[in-house]
PDB file of C-alpha atoms in Angstrom:
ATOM      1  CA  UNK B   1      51.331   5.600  -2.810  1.00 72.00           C
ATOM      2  CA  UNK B   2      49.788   2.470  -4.038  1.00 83.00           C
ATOM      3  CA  UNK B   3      47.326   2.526  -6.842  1.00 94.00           C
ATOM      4  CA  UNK B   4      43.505   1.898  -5.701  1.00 93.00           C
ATOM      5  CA  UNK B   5      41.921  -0.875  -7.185  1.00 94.00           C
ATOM      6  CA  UNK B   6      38.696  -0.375  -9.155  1.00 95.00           C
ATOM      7  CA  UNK B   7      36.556  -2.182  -6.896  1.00 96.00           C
ATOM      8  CA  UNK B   8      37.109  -0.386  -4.320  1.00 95.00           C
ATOM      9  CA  UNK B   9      35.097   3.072  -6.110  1.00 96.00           C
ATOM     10  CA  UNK B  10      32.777   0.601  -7.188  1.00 97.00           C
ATOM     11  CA  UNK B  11      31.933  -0.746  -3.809  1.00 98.00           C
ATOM     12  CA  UNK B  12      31.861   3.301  -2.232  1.00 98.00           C
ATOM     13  CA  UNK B  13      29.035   3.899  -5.465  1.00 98.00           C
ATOM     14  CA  UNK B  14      26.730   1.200  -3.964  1.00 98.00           C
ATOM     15  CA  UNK B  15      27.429   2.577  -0.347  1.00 98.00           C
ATOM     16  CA  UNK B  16      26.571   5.874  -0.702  1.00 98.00           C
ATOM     17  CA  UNK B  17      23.554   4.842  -3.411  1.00 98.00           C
ATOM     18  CA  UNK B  18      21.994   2.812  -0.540  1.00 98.00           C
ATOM     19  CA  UNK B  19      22.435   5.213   2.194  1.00 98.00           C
ATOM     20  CA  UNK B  20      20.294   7.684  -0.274  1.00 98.00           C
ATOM     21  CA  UNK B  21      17.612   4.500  -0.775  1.00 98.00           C
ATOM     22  CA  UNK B  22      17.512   4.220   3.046  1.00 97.00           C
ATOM     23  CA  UNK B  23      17.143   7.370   4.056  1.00 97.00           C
ATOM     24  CA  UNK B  24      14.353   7.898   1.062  1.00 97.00           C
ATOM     25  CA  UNK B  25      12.645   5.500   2.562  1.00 95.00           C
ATOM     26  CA  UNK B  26      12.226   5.629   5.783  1.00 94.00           C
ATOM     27  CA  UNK B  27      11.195   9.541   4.736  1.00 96.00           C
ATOM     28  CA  UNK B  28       8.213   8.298   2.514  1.00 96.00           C
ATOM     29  CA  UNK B  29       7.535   5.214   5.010  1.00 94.00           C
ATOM     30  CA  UNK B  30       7.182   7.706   8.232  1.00 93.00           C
ATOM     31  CA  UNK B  31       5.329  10.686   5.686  1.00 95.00           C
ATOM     32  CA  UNK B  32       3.209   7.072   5.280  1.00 95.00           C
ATOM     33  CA  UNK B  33       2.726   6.493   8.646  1.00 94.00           C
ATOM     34  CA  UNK B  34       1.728  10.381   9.599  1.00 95.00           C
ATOM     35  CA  UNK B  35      -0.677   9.889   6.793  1.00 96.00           C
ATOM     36  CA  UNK B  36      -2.827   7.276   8.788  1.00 95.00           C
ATOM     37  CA  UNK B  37      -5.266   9.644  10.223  1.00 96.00           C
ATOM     38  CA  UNK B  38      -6.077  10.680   6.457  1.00 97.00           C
ATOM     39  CA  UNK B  39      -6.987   7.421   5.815  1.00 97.00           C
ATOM     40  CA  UNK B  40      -8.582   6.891   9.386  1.00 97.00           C
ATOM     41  CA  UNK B  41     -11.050  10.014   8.046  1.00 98.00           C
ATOM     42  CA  UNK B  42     -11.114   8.145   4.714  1.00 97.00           C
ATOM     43  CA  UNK B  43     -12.336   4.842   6.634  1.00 96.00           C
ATOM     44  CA  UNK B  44     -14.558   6.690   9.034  1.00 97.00           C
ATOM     45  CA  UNK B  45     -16.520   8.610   6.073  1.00 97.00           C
ATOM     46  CA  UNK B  46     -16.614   5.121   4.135  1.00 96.00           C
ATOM     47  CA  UNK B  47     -18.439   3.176   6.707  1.00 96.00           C
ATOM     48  CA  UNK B  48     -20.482   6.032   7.453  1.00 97.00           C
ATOM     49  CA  UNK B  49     -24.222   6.551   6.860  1.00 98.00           C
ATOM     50  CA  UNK B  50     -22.750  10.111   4.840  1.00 98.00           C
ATOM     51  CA  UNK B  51     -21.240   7.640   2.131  1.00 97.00           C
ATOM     52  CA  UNK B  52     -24.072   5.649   1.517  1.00 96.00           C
ATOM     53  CA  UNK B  53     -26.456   8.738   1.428  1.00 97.00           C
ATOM     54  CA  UNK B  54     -23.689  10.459  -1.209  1.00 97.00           C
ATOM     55  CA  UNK B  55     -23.379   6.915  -2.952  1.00 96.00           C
ATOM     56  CA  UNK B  56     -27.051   6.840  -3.022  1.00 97.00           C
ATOM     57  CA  UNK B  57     -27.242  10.351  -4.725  1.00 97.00           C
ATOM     58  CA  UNK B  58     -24.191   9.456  -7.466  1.00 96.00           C
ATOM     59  CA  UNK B  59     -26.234   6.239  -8.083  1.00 95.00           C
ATOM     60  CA  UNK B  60     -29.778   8.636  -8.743  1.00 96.00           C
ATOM     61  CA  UNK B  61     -27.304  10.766 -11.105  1.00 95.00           C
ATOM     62  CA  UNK B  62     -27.174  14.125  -8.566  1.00 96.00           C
ATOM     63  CA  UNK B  63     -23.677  14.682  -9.333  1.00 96.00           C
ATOM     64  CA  UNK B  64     -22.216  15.818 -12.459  1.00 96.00           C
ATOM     65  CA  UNK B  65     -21.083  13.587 -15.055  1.00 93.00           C
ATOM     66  CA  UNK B  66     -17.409  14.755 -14.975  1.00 96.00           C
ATOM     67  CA  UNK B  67     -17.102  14.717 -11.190  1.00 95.00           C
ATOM     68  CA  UNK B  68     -13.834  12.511 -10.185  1.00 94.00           C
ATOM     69  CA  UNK B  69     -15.862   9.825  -7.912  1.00 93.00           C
ATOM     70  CA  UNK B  70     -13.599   6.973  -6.632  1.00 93.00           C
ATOM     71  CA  UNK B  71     -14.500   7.917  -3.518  1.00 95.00           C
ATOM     72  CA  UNK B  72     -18.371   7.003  -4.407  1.00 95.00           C
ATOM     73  CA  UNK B  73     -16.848   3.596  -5.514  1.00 89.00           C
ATOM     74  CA  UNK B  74     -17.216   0.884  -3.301  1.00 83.00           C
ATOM     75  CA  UNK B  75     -14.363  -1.547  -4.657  1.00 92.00           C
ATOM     76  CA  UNK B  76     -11.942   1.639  -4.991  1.00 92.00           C
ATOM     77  CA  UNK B  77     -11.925   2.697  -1.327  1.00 94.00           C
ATOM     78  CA  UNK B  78     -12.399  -0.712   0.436  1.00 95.00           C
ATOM     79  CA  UNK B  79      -9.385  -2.098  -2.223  1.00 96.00           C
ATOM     80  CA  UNK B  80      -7.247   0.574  -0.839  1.00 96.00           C
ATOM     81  CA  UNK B  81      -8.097   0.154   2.686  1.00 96.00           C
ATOM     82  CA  UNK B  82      -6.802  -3.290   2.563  1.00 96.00           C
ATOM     83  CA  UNK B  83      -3.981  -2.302   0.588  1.00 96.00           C
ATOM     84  CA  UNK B  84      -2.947  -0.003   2.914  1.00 96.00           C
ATOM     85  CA  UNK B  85      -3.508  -2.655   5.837  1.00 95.00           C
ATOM     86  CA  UNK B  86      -0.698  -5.041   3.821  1.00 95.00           C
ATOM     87  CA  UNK B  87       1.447  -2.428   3.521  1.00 95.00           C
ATOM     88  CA  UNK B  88       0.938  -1.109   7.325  1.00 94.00           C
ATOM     89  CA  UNK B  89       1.602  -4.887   8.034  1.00 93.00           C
ATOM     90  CA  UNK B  90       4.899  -5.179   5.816  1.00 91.00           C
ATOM     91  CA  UNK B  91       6.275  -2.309   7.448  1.00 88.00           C
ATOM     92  CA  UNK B  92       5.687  -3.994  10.698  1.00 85.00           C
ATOM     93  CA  UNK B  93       7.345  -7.418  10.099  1.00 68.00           C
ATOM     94  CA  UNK B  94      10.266  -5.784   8.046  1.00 66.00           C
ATOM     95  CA  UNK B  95      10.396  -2.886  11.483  1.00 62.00           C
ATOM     96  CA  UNK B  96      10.422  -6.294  13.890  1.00 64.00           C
ATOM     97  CA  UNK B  97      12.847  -7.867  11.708  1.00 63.00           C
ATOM     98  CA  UNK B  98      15.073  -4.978  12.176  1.00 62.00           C
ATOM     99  CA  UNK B  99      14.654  -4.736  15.680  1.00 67.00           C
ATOM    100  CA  UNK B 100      15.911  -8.557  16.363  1.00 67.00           C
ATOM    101  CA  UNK B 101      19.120  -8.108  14.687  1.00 59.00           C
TER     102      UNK B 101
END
C-alpha cells in the first residue's frame, strides 16, 4: 500500500470545511429569507401614522429615559431597511449566478 501524500488530507480539510460553510449558509440565508415578513411588519409600522404618533410622544419625553428606542429612530430603521434591500439583492444576483452555471 502506497503512502498518501500530505496534500491529499489537506485538500479533504478544505472539502469538508466548505461543505460546513455552505450548508451554514444557506441555513442563515433561508432563516433570512423566512424573516422577511418581520421586517415587512417592521416597514409597515415605520411608514405608518402609529410611528409618527409614538415618535411624536418619544420626542415630547412620554417614554422613559431607559427605554431601548431604535425603533423611534428614524435613521436606525430606514438604514436597515435599505440594508436589508442590498442584502435581499446580493442574495439574488449570487442565487442567479448559481442558477446559470
Amino acid at each position: 500500500m502506497a503512502d498518501v501524500p500530505q496534500h491529499i488530507y489537506e485538500m479533504e480539510n478544505i472539502l469538508e470545511k466548505a461543505v460546513q460553510k455552505m450548508d451554514a449558509l444557506e441555513k442563515n440565508i433561508a432563516e433570512y429569507e423566512d424573516f422577511q415578513s418581520e421586517i415587512k411588519k417592521l416597514e409597515a409600522y415605520y411608514t405608518s401614522p402609529q410611528w409618527k404618533a409614538d415618535y411624536a410622544m418619544d420626542e415630547a419625553g412620554t417614554f422613559p429615559e431607559q427605554l431601548k428606542r431604535g425603533v423611534l429612530s428614524e435613521d436606525g430603521i430606514w438604514n436597515m431597511l435599505e440594508r436589508n434591500k442590498e442584502l435581499l439583492s446580493l442574495i439574488g444576483a449570487v442565487t442567479a449566478d448559481s442558477d446559470d452555471n
